[in-house]
C-alpha atoms as an extended CHARMM CRD file, in Angstrom:
* protein
*
       161  EXT
         1         1  VAL       CA            -27.9940000000     -157.4540000000      -58.2350000000  PROA      1               0.0000000000
         2         2  PRO       CA            -24.2690000000     -157.7130000000      -59.0290000000  PROA      2               0.0000000000
         3         3  ARG       CA            -22.3570000000     -160.9150000000      -59.5950000000  PROA      3               0.0000000000
         4         4  LEU       CA            -18.6190000000     -160.3830000000      -59.7130000000  PROA      4               0.0000000000
         5         5  LEU       CA            -15.9910000000     -163.0580000000      -60.2370000000  PROA      5               0.0000000000
         6         6  ASN       CA            -12.3600000000     -161.9640000000      -60.2390000000  PROA      6               0.0000000000
         7         7  LEU       CA             -9.5330000000     -164.4940000000      -60.5190000000  PROA      7               0.0000000000
         8         8  SER       CA             -5.8600000000     -163.5890000000      -60.5600000000  PROA      8               0.0000000000
         9         9  PHE       CA             -2.8080000000     -165.8250000000      -60.7860000000  PROA      9               0.0000000000
        10        10  ASP       CA              0.5500000000     -164.2690000000      -59.8360000000  PROA      10              0.0000000000
        11        11  TYR       CA              4.0940000000     -165.6100000000      -59.9510000000  PROA      11              0.0000000000
        12        12  ASN       CA              6.8950000000     -163.8580000000      -58.0600000000  PROA      12              0.0000000000
        13        13  THR       CA              9.7570000000     -163.5050000000      -60.5330000000  PROA      13              0.0000000000
        14        14  HSD       CA             11.8500000000     -161.7330000000      -57.8630000000  PROA      14              0.0000000000
        15        15  ASN       CA             11.2600000000     -160.9900000000      -54.1890000000  PROA      15              0.0000000000
        16        16  GLN       CA              9.5260000000     -157.7030000000      -54.9930000000  PROA      16              0.0000000000
        17        17  VAL       CA              8.1300000000     -158.2680000000      -58.5230000000  PROA      17              0.0000000000
        18        18  SER       CA              5.3170000000     -160.5340000000      -59.6870000000  PROA      18              0.0000000000
        19        19  LEU       CA              3.7520000000     -161.1430000000      -63.0940000000  PROA      19              0.0000000000
        20        20  GLY       CA              0.3070000000     -162.5940000000      -63.5580000000  PROA      20              0.0000000000
        21        21  LEU       CA             -2.8800000000     -163.2780000000      -65.4300000000  PROA      21              0.0000000000
        22        22  GLU       CA             -6.2980000000     -161.9720000000      -64.4010000000  PROA      22              0.0000000000
        23        23  ILE       CA             -9.8350000000     -162.8930000000      -65.4390000000  PROA      23              0.0000000000
        24        24  HSD       CA            -12.8910000000     -160.8210000000      -64.5310000000  PROA      24              0.0000000000
        25        25  ASN       CA            -16.5820000000     -161.5440000000      -65.1030000000  PROA      25              0.0000000000
        26        26  GLN       CA            -19.0160000000     -158.8340000000      -64.0400000000  PROA      26              0.0000000000
        27        27  ASN       CA            -22.7710000000     -159.2240000000      -64.4120000000  PROA      27              0.0000000000
        28        28  PHE       CA            -25.3770000000     -156.7330000000      -63.1970000000  PROA      28              0.0000000000
        29        29  ILE       CA            -29.0420000000     -157.7870000000      -63.3020000000  PROA      29              0.0000000000
        30        30  ILE       CA            -31.2950000000     -154.7630000000      -62.9430000000  PROA      30              0.0000000000
        31        31  GLU       CA            -34.4960000000     -155.3840000000      -60.9530000000  PROA      31              0.0000000000
        32        32  ASP       CA            -36.1210000000     -151.9670000000      -60.8760000000  PROA      32              0.0000000000
        33        33  SER       CA            -38.3960000000     -149.9400000000      -63.1340000000  PROA      33              0.0000000000
        34        34  SER       CA            -35.6560000000     -149.1050000000      -65.6500000000  PROA      34              0.0000000000
        35        35  ASP       CA            -35.5670000000     -150.4990000000      -69.1670000000  PROA      35              0.0000000000
        36        36  VAL       CA            -32.1630000000     -152.1010000000      -68.5920000000  PROA      36              0.0000000000
        37        37  ASP       CA            -32.3610000000     -155.8840000000      -68.2110000000  PROA      37              0.0000000000
        38        38  ASN       CA            -28.7300000000     -156.8030000000      -67.8710000000  PROA      38              0.0000000000
        39        39  MET       CA            -25.1830000000     -155.4590000000      -68.2310000000  PROA      39              0.0000000000
        40        40  ASN       CA            -22.1200000000     -157.6690000000      -68.2560000000  PROA      40              0.0000000000
        41        41  SER       CA            -18.4420000000     -157.5280000000      -69.0470000000  PROA      41              0.0000000000
        42        42  ASN       CA            -15.6370000000     -160.0720000000      -69.4020000000  PROA      42              0.0000000000
        43        43  MET       CA            -11.9760000000     -159.0920000000      -69.1090000000  PROA      43              0.0000000000
        44        44  ILE       CA             -8.7030000000     -160.9910000000      -69.4460000000  PROA      44              0.0000000000
        45        45  GLY       CA             -5.3180000000     -159.3720000000      -68.9890000000  PROA      45              0.0000000000
        46        46  LEU       CA             -1.7560000000     -159.3770000000      -67.7280000000  PROA      46              0.0000000000
        47        47  THR       CA             -0.6330000000     -157.9550000000      -64.3910000000  PROA      47              0.0000000000
        48        48  LEU       CA              2.5900000000     -156.4930000000      -63.0520000000  PROA      48              0.0000000000
        49        49  LYS       CA              2.9960000000     -155.8840000000      -59.3170000000  PROA      49              0.0000000000
        50        50  PHE       CA              5.7920000000     -154.2780000000      -57.3350000000  PROA      50              0.0000000000
        51        51  HSD       CA              5.6930000000     -155.4670000000      -53.7090000000  PROA      51              0.0000000000
        52        52  LEU       CA              6.5650000000     -152.6740000000      -51.2990000000  PROA      52              0.0000000000
        53        53  LEU       CA              6.2920000000     -155.1960000000      -48.4540000000  PROA      53              0.0000000000
        54        54  ASN       CA              6.6200000000     -158.9360000000      -49.0890000000  PROA      54              0.0000000000
        55        55  ARG       CA              6.6150000000     -160.9790000000      -45.8980000000  PROA      55              0.0000000000
        56        56  GLU       CA              5.4120000000     -164.4730000000      -45.0620000000  PROA      56              0.0000000000
        57        57  LYS       CA              2.0990000000     -163.2770000000      -43.5420000000  PROA      57              0.0000000000
        58        58  SER       CA              1.5190000000     -160.0340000000      -45.4830000000  PROA      58              0.0000000000
        59        59  SER       CA              2.1830000000     -158.2760000000      -48.7420000000  PROA      59              0.0000000000
        60        60  ALA       CA              1.5870000000     -154.6670000000      -49.8270000000  PROA      60              0.0000000000
        61        61  TYR       CA              1.8970000000     -153.8000000000      -53.5030000000  PROA      61              0.0000000000
        62        62  ILE       CA              1.3140000000     -151.3120000000      -56.2750000000  PROA      62              0.0000000000
        63        63  GLY       CA              0.2190000000     -152.8070000000      -59.5690000000  PROA      63              0.0000000000
        64        64  THR       CA             -1.0020000000     -152.3240000000      -63.0830000000  PROA      64              0.0000000000
        65        65  SER       CA             -3.0100000000     -154.4570000000      -65.4870000000  PROA      65              0.0000000000
        66        66  VAL       CA             -3.7210000000     -154.3190000000      -69.1960000000  PROA      66              0.0000000000
        67        67  GLY       CA             -5.8990000000     -156.5520000000      -71.3510000000  PROA      67              0.0000000000
        68        68  GLY       CA             -8.9340000000     -156.9480000000      -73.5570000000  PROA      68              0.0000000000
        69        69  PHE       CA            -12.6180000000     -156.9450000000      -72.6700000000  PROA      69              0.0000000000
        70        70  ASN       CA            -16.1180000000     -157.1750000000      -74.0780000000  PROA      70              0.0000000000
        71        71  PHE       CA            -19.2450000000     -155.3960000000      -72.8770000000  PROA      71              0.0000000000
        72        72  GLU       CA            -22.9350000000     -156.2430000000      -73.3480000000  PROA      72              0.0000000000
        73        73  TYR       CA            -25.9620000000     -154.1030000000      -72.4820000000  PROA      73              0.0000000000
        74        74  LYS       CA            -29.5110000000     -155.5140000000      -72.8180000000  PROA      74              0.0000000000
        75        75  ILE       CA            -32.6990000000     -153.4300000000      -72.6810000000  PROA      75              0.0000000000
        76        76  THR       CA            -36.4550000000     -153.8790000000      -73.0630000000  PROA      76              0.0000000000
        77        77  ASP       CA            -38.6020000000     -150.7800000000      -73.5650000000  PROA      77              0.0000000000
        78        78  SER       CA            -42.2200000000     -150.1510000000      -72.5770000000  PROA      78              0.0000000000
        79        79  LEU       CA            -43.4210000000     -151.5540000000      -75.9510000000  PROA      79              0.0000000000
        80        80  ASN       CA            -41.5120000000     -154.8270000000      -75.3340000000  PROA      80              0.0000000000
        81        81  ASN       CA            -38.8940000000     -154.0240000000      -77.9910000000  PROA      81              0.0000000000
        82        82  THR       CA            -35.6190000000     -155.6880000000      -77.0540000000  PROA      82              0.0000000000
        83        83  GLY       CA            -32.1650000000     -154.4080000000      -77.7720000000  PROA      83              0.0000000000
        84        84  LYS       CA            -28.5880000000     -155.4380000000      -77.1880000000  PROA      84              0.0000000000
        85        85  VAL       CA            -25.4800000000     -153.2870000000      -77.5360000000  PROA      85              0.0000000000
        86        86  LEU       CA            -22.1100000000     -155.0260000000      -77.8390000000  PROA      86              0.0000000000
        87        87  ALA       CA            -18.7320000000     -153.3270000000      -77.5080000000  PROA      87              0.0000000000
        88        88  LYS       CA            -15.1020000000     -154.3090000000      -77.0010000000  PROA      88              0.0000000000
        89        89  GLY       CA            -11.8440000000     -152.6400000000      -76.1330000000  PROA      89              0.0000000000
        90        90  ILE       CA             -8.6000000000     -152.6290000000      -74.1950000000  PROA      90              0.0000000000
        91        91  TYR       CA             -8.6160000000     -151.8360000000      -70.4680000000  PROA      91              0.0000000000
        92        92  ASN       CA             -5.9490000000     -150.7440000000      -68.0300000000  PROA      92              0.0000000000
        93        93  MET       CA             -5.8850000000     -150.5110000000      -64.2400000000  PROA      93              0.0000000000
        94        94  ILE       CA             -3.6070000000     -148.9640000000      -61.6390000000  PROA      94              0.0000000000
        95        95  TYR       CA             -4.0690000000     -150.0740000000      -58.0360000000  PROA      95              0.0000000000
        96        96  LEU       CA             -2.7410000000     -150.4950000000      -54.5130000000  PROA      96              0.0000000000
        97        97  GLY       CA             -3.3000000000     -153.7510000000      -52.6480000000  PROA      97              0.0000000000
        98        98  PHE       CA             -2.6600000000     -155.5770000000      -49.4100000000  PROA      98              0.0000000000
        99        99  ASN       CA             -2.7310000000     -159.3370000000      -48.6820000000  PROA      99              0.0000000000
       100       100  LYS       CA             -2.9660000000     -160.6630000000      -45.1080000000  PROA      100             0.0000000000
       101       101  TYR       CA             -2.4650000000     -164.4120000000      -44.5570000000  PROA      101             0.0000000000
       102       102  PHE       CA             -3.9580000000     -166.1610000000      -41.5090000000  PROA      102             0.0000000000
       103       103  GLY       CA             -2.0740000000     -169.4030000000      -41.9920000000  PROA      103             0.0000000000
       104       104  LYS       CA              0.3030000000     -170.8260000000      -44.5570000000  PROA      104             0.0000000000
       105       105  VAL       CA             -2.2650000000     -170.8650000000      -47.3690000000  PROA      105             0.0000000000
       106       106  PHE       CA             -5.4060000000     -168.7130000000      -46.8840000000  PROA      106             0.0000000000
       107       107  GLY       CA             -5.8460000000     -165.0120000000      -46.3230000000  PROA      107             0.0000000000
       108       108  LEU       CA             -7.7760000000     -161.8960000000      -47.2840000000  PROA      108             0.0000000000
       109       109  TYR       CA             -6.9250000000     -159.1560000000      -49.7330000000  PROA      109             0.0000000000
       110       110  VAL       CA             -8.0630000000     -155.6060000000      -50.3290000000  PROA      110             0.0000000000
       111       111  LYS       CA             -7.2960000000     -153.7590000000      -53.5500000000  PROA      111             0.0000000000
       112       112  ALA       CA             -8.2890000000     -150.2220000000      -54.6040000000  PROA      112             0.0000000000
       113       113  GLY       CA             -7.5720000000     -148.3850000000      -57.8060000000  PROA      113             0.0000000000
       114       114  ILE       CA             -8.6780000000     -146.8070000000      -61.0580000000  PROA      114             0.0000000000
       115       115  LEU       CA            -10.0480000000     -148.6770000000      -64.0840000000  PROA      115             0.0000000000
       116       116  ASN       CA            -10.0810000000     -147.2010000000      -67.5990000000  PROA      116             0.0000000000
       117       117  GLN       CA            -12.2220000000     -148.9580000000      -70.2590000000  PROA      117             0.0000000000
       118       118  PRO       CA            -12.4260000000     -147.1500000000      -73.6060000000  PROA      118             0.0000000000
       119       119  MET       CA            -14.4660000000     -149.2090000000      -76.0690000000  PROA      119             0.0000000000
       120       120  GLN       CA            -15.6440000000     -149.3340000000      -79.6450000000  PROA      120             0.0000000000
       121       121  MET       CA            -19.2380000000     -150.3480000000      -80.3100000000  PROA      121             0.0000000000
       122       122  SER       CA            -19.1880000000     -153.5690000000      -82.3460000000  PROA      122             0.0000000000
       123       123  ASN       CA            -22.8510000000     -154.5390000000      -82.7990000000  PROA      123             0.0000000000
       124       124  VAL       CA            -26.4180000000     -153.4080000000      -82.1360000000  PROA      124             0.0000000000
       125       125  ILE       CA            -29.2680000000     -155.9260000000      -82.2090000000  PROA      125             0.0000000000
       126       126  ILE       CA            -32.8780000000     -154.6840000000      -82.0870000000  PROA      126             0.0000000000
       127       127  ASN       CA            -35.7170000000     -157.2210000000      -81.8490000000  PROA      127             0.0000000000
       128       128  GLY       CA            -33.3230000000     -159.9760000000      -82.9290000000  PROA      128             0.0000000000
       129       129  GLU       CA            -31.9920000000     -158.1800000000      -86.0210000000  PROA      129             0.0000000000
       130       130  ALA       CA            -28.5450000000     -156.6510000000      -86.4160000000  PROA      130             0.0000000000
       131       131  ASP       CA            -28.5060000000     -152.9370000000      -87.1460000000  PROA      131             0.0000000000
       132       132  THR       CA            -25.7030000000     -150.7250000000      -88.4800000000  PROA      132             0.0000000000
       133       133  ASP       CA            -26.6330000000     -147.5730000000      -86.5860000000  PROA      133             0.0000000000
       134       134  TRP       CA            -27.7320000000     -146.5150000000      -83.1400000000  PROA      134             0.0000000000
       135       135  PHE       CA            -29.7700000000     -143.3540000000      -82.7180000000  PROA      135             0.0000000000
       136       136  TYR       CA            -29.0220000000     -142.4710000000      -86.3620000000  PROA      136             0.0000000000
       137       137  LYS       CA            -25.2570000000     -142.7700000000      -85.9300000000  PROA      137             0.0000000000
       138       138  ASP       CA            -23.0800000000     -145.4170000000      -87.6120000000  PROA      138             0.0000000000
       139       139  ILE       CA            -21.9200000000     -147.8640000000      -84.9010000000  PROA      139             0.0000000000
       140       140  ASP       CA            -18.3900000000     -147.9180000000      -86.3440000000  PROA      140             0.0000000000
       141       141  LYS       CA            -18.0740000000     -144.2720000000      -85.2840000000  PROA      141             0.0000000000
       142       142  ILE       CA            -19.4090000000     -144.6930000000      -81.7320000000  PROA      142             0.0000000000
       143       143  LYS       CA            -16.7980000000     -144.8610000000      -78.9830000000  PROA      143             0.0000000000
       144       144  MET       CA            -17.6450000000     -145.1120000000      -75.2960000000  PROA      144             0.0000000000
       145       145  PHE       CA            -15.4140000000     -144.2970000000      -72.3460000000  PROA      145             0.0000000000
       146       146  MET       CA            -15.7900000000     -145.7620000000      -68.8760000000  PROA      146             0.0000000000
       147       147  LEU       CA            -13.4560000000     -144.5520000000      -66.1400000000  PROA      147             0.0000000000
       148       148  GLY       CA            -13.9490000000     -145.1920000000      -62.4570000000  PROA      148             0.0000000000
       149       149  GLY       CA            -12.6070000000     -146.2420000000      -59.1270000000  PROA      149             0.0000000000
       150       150  PHE       CA            -12.9520000000     -149.6270000000      -57.4740000000  PROA      150             0.0000000000
       151       151  VAL       CA            -12.3870000000     -151.3940000000      -54.1650000000  PROA      151             0.0000000000
       152       152  ASN       CA            -12.1460000000     -155.1980000000      -54.0710000000  PROA      152             0.0000000000
       153       153  LEU       CA            -12.1520000000     -157.4260000000      -51.0010000000  PROA      153             0.0000000000
       154       154  GLY       CA            -11.7370000000     -161.1830000000      -51.2590000000  PROA      154             0.0000000000
       155       155  ILE       CA             -9.9470000000     -164.4080000000      -50.4570000000  PROA      155             0.0000000000
       156       156  VAL       CA             -6.3290000000     -164.9940000000      -51.4220000000  PROA      156             0.0000000000
       157       157  VAL       CA             -4.6590000000     -168.4130000000      -51.6640000000  PROA      157             0.0000000000
       158       158  LYS       CA             -0.8600000000     -168.8410000000      -51.5080000000  PROA      158             0.0000000000
       159       159  LEU       CA              0.2290000000     -171.9950000000      -53.3160000000  PROA      159             0.0000000000
       160       160  ASN       CA              3.9590000000     -171.9690000000      -52.5070000000  PROA      160             0.0000000000
       161       161  ASN       CA              4.8030000000     -172.0870000000      -48.8180000000  PROA      161             0.0000000000
C-alpha cells in the first residue's frame, strides 16, 4: 500500500524559467507474505524548470531537480528477527510536465521522468542493536543504486493570478 506525498513550490523568475523547492515523502507498507514490513524515503531538493509553453490556463515544461534523501527498509524474518537498513544520498531527476488550470487557481498536473538515487548505507540495526556489517560486508563499503522512471498526476495551485 503506497502513500506518496509530493509538494513543490515554484517561483517564476522570468516568463519561461522557474526555480523551486520540492519535498517528497514516500512510504510503502507491504501486506503480503514477504519479510519486508515497510520501506520509506524522504527527499528535499531544488528545482529548475524551463517552460516551453507558459499561458494563463496551461504550462508545459522540462525540468530538473537535485537534493538529498534518506531511505529506510524494515524487515521481519520467519524467526521474528527484526532488521532495519538506513541509507542516505543525493538524488537527481529529469522530467517533462504539463499543468492545466480549470479556473484562476486550481488545476491538474502530469509529470513524467527519470529518477536517480545512488546511496551510501549509513546504519544497520538487527533486533534493536546497531551492527557494523551486513551479510559479512562493512556497511561503509556498501553503496546502492536506484534508477527508475516515474509518472505523477496531482493537483496544482496557482497563487499569483
